């Protein structure tokens, strides 16, 4: 059961393909990246991806909710029933089902208003099933549609804060009805649900009364609603508000013919006071409306416009009226497509000799890089600010590695707005956000990384762990865009102060924001002892390794700002990873590898964690998920994997691990014995580490083998929770891997004879060409894919292992000479190997 590109291309015909912005290097002038995006990848098997309608980084993500186990609402398996079409979703998260608030649902048939079944259990409906066994669903950037077994067609599109639904009822539906469910969010957590009365001029806004207002002149009925909901991965509840109104398409009606609140399966025609019903009737609560049939055309088409706000129902209504004033469904779809096309077409590929699935994989991965975080500007209930406000950070622990470096290449404007939003949060809350939902800081452990075993979250003790990885995100921005920071509205001073707060101040609860800075400063590692107040004393080793990298990012920023003393201080702290290295530990799997990152007590003596812990070969079969009583010192990955995480000083790691030959043997052992975990972010940099041992051909082959084994365009085409899997797969396909907060990108060969990146802030396009590309080996092994030499703008380049950022700022032509000899090297010059702190540092 898969969505083939052919089917997607055919079904994209509803929109005329326009000419592309920017310099096209594609083989055809009409190449449209939108027709190569498959939104259904990862909707089953734990990818938890969202296939509904949103603009890039939109707040509203309107989509279909089904039974099943996709935390983003939609399950691609046809046997699962549809439960509603809700306005807010996340993508790629684990833990529990977030958001999914304010579900609308079409009810084509019931003998009379009072007889309609409204609860989530009784209204469940299957989708139509196509001859190939797949459900009759379609999605493309900015648009989603389905055909329900009841004969109703549902189409969805969205602006930033407003969803537009289109319900087409069959001719048999003489009294088409639509319900709005106020209480069943993803966790069925609502309390205080309210539908409101609001007069057209806004002067009368009474809560708890008649839920439906007839706005006869405009043929519109308003249904404002709100409730208080639980966040899905941590403490806190939030209020959300909706404002729904309805309009006939192709016919007019002077308001709904019947209306009223419902509780459980009892719609109350012309009923008034809803709150009373709620407290006496439990959690099933909402409003139901009947509409006159469109007799002339038989099929009745009704538009529902749903404004959303985290401030008030009045603001939800304003959002709807301002963002979708004309009820122009096709126009909203087209605007959304324009925004997506603008961003996605900054990456152009030559597809000659490339499998169409590979093209789909590239653009689908790029698309998913722009779903979260979401632009919630104007919707922060906690404080007022003219700065952008972003929410839905899922979470920096996942995204600092590849997602923001990918934004650096093609989308610095959105990146800058996200950074401004992060700094603004630091200024009001004291620390940079790490994980965040609906304005509430969330526990890192519950939603970062990949929960491929979905039964696990129910066993997780509500203890937490924190990896504060906002620092490399800000570092990445500033290292790449310091010359344009002011133009992009980012204050260097505020950015630096936010970094210092993270590095120096210890918050009262370092599970949620900030880090255990006091102990880190005193010891240079995070001791295993459990005597420290302020958070769960877990995951000390993996946190220490990340603190070291965070401090490296700060030293990079200090260097640019000319703060020499700070630069040295943080550079020194960046080398504290050495304090967690225990040279004496030999892994007990017969391989003989010695020396691993290990937990250490405050008194300087070592504790011991089996290096295989949390791997597939863990003798205890432990998971690495968070549990406050877990004392192993590592988060979601084995000590074997974390012992490879020193991106700031891989050269010294090679020394610790016995030199190039032994380092290569160790990497091979990690892959051959499946210690590499494709589902989890800490493993993601390992395939490219051969570069540092002057064996870049091995990196090229490993990264290609990973793509061919774990990434494809099927519904289950992601190895785990999406998190940052999209940007990760994108880099492998583009033949690069970033080192965050540095000016270097590791280089391999792209899957395309040409790939180009247009960067709007530089107004420059950089093209990487393989001068003798002959295609990609399907299993990732062998092939004419190894980079023998590199030229930039016709001149031989200093390295065939990495590119400097100035190649991209200037707009360059990079030419790769390919060979089938895997034993290529980085070159002979002194700058041939990628930089590390201990070999002279990063310039
Ligand atoms: C879908 O709903 C129908 C009707 O309520 C029910 O018979 C069926 O078991 C449901 N399917 C699943 C997978 O729950
Ligand atoms: C649903 O049915 C309509 C025609 O009734 C058709 O045009 C459309 O392709 C079908 N599928 C989806 C997913 O909309
Ligand atoms: C998930 O974990 C539970 C508890 O450890 C285990 O019983 C179950 O077999 C696991 N499921 C899968 C699919 O690995
Ligand atoms: C390694 O173990 C040996 C023998 O037990 C001991 O002498 C040495 O100090 C240890 N080294 C480290 C770094 O712990
Ligand atoms: C160091 O601390 C650990 C944990 O508290 C303790 O078990 C160990 O005995 C201590 N070792 C020394 C030499 O004090
Ligand atoms: C030492 O590590 C082991 C293995 O992870 C753990 O079970 C134990 O609790 C740790 N000891 C202390 C004192 O933290
Ligand atoms: C697609 O990827 C998934 C997840 O990594 C994997 O389980 C599945 O076997 C792959 N399918 C194909 C046809 O390669
Ligand atoms: C961007 O560069 C192109 C030439 O490559 C030029 O025509 C255009 O005017 C530039 N745009 C801006 C905004 O500078
Ligand atoms: C690739 O191109 C280079 C330079 O033109 C040439 O020397 C080499 O033989 C070519 N390799 C293949 C496999 O075509
Ligand atoms: C990969 O495919 C090539 C060509 O089909 C084949 O020769 C090779 O044995 C395969 N390698 C692996 C590891 O499957
Ligand atoms: C690459 O090097 C390995 C190990 O030295 C050797 O076995 C292999 O034959 C070499 N491959 C080529 C194509 O020269």
JSON list of C-alpha atoms and ligand atoms in Angstrom, two decimals, residues 67 79-81 121 124-126, ligand 1:
[
{"chain": "A", "resi": 67, "resn": "UNK", "atom": "CA", "xyz": [-8.23, 6.10, 15.12]},
{"chain": "A", "resi": 79, "resn": "UNK", "atom": "CA", "xyz": [-9.32, 0.19, 8.39]},
{"chain": "A", "resi": 80, "resn": "UNK", "atom": "CA", "xyz": [-9.13, 3.08, 10.82]},
{"chain": "A", "resi": 81, "resn": "UNK", "atom": "CA", "xyz": [-12.19, 5.27, 11.26]},
{"chain": "A", "resi": 121, "resn": "UNK", "atom": "CA", "xyz": [-17.57, 6.82, 19.22]},
{"chain": "A", "resi": 124, "resn": "UNK", "atom": "CA", "xyz": [-16.93, 7.18, 13.47]},
{"chain": "A", "resi": 125, "resn": "UNK", "atom": "CA", "xyz": [-16.86, 6.73, 9.70]},
{"chain": "A", "resi": 126, "resn": "UNK", "atom": "CA", "xyz": [-14.56, 4.88, 7.34]},
{"chain": "B", "resi": 1, "resn": "LIG", "atom": "C1", "xyz": [-14.81, 1.57, 12.42]},
{"chain": "B", "resi": 1, "resn": "LIG", "atom": "O1", "xyz": [-16.13, 1.85, 12.79]},
{"chain": "B", "resi": 1, "resn": "LIG", "atom": "C2", "xyz": [-17.02, 0.79, 12.53]},
{"chain": "B", "resi": 1, "resn": "LIG", "atom": "C3", "xyz": [-18.40, 1.28, 12.80]},
{"chain": "B", "resi": 1, "resn": "LIG", "atom": "O2", "xyz": [-18.47, 1.87, 14.06]},
{"chain": "B", "resi": 1, "resn": "LIG", "atom": "C4", "xyz": [-16.63, -0.40, 13.40]},
{"chain": "B", "resi": 1, "resn": "LIG", "atom": "O3", "xyz": [-17.47, -1.49, 13.11]},
{"chain": "B", "resi": 1, "resn": "LIG", "atom": "C5", "xyz": [-15.20, -0.77, 13.10]},
{"chain": "B", "resi": 1, "resn": "LIG", "atom": "O4", "xyz": [-14.78, -1.80, 13.98]},
{"chain": "B", "resi": 1, "resn": "LIG", "atom": "C6", "xyz": [-14.30, 0.42, 13.27]},
{"chain": "B", "resi": 1, "resn": "LIG", "atom": "N1", "xyz": [-12.95, 0.06, 12.84]},
{"chain": "B", "resi": 1, "resn": "LIG", "atom": "C7", "xyz": [-11.90, 0.06, 13.68]},
{"chain": "B", "resi": 1, "resn": "LIG", "atom": "C8", "xyz": [-10.59, -0.37, 13.10]},
{"chain": "B", "resi": 1, "resn": "LIG", "atom": "O5", "xyz": [-11.99, 0.41, 14.84]}
]
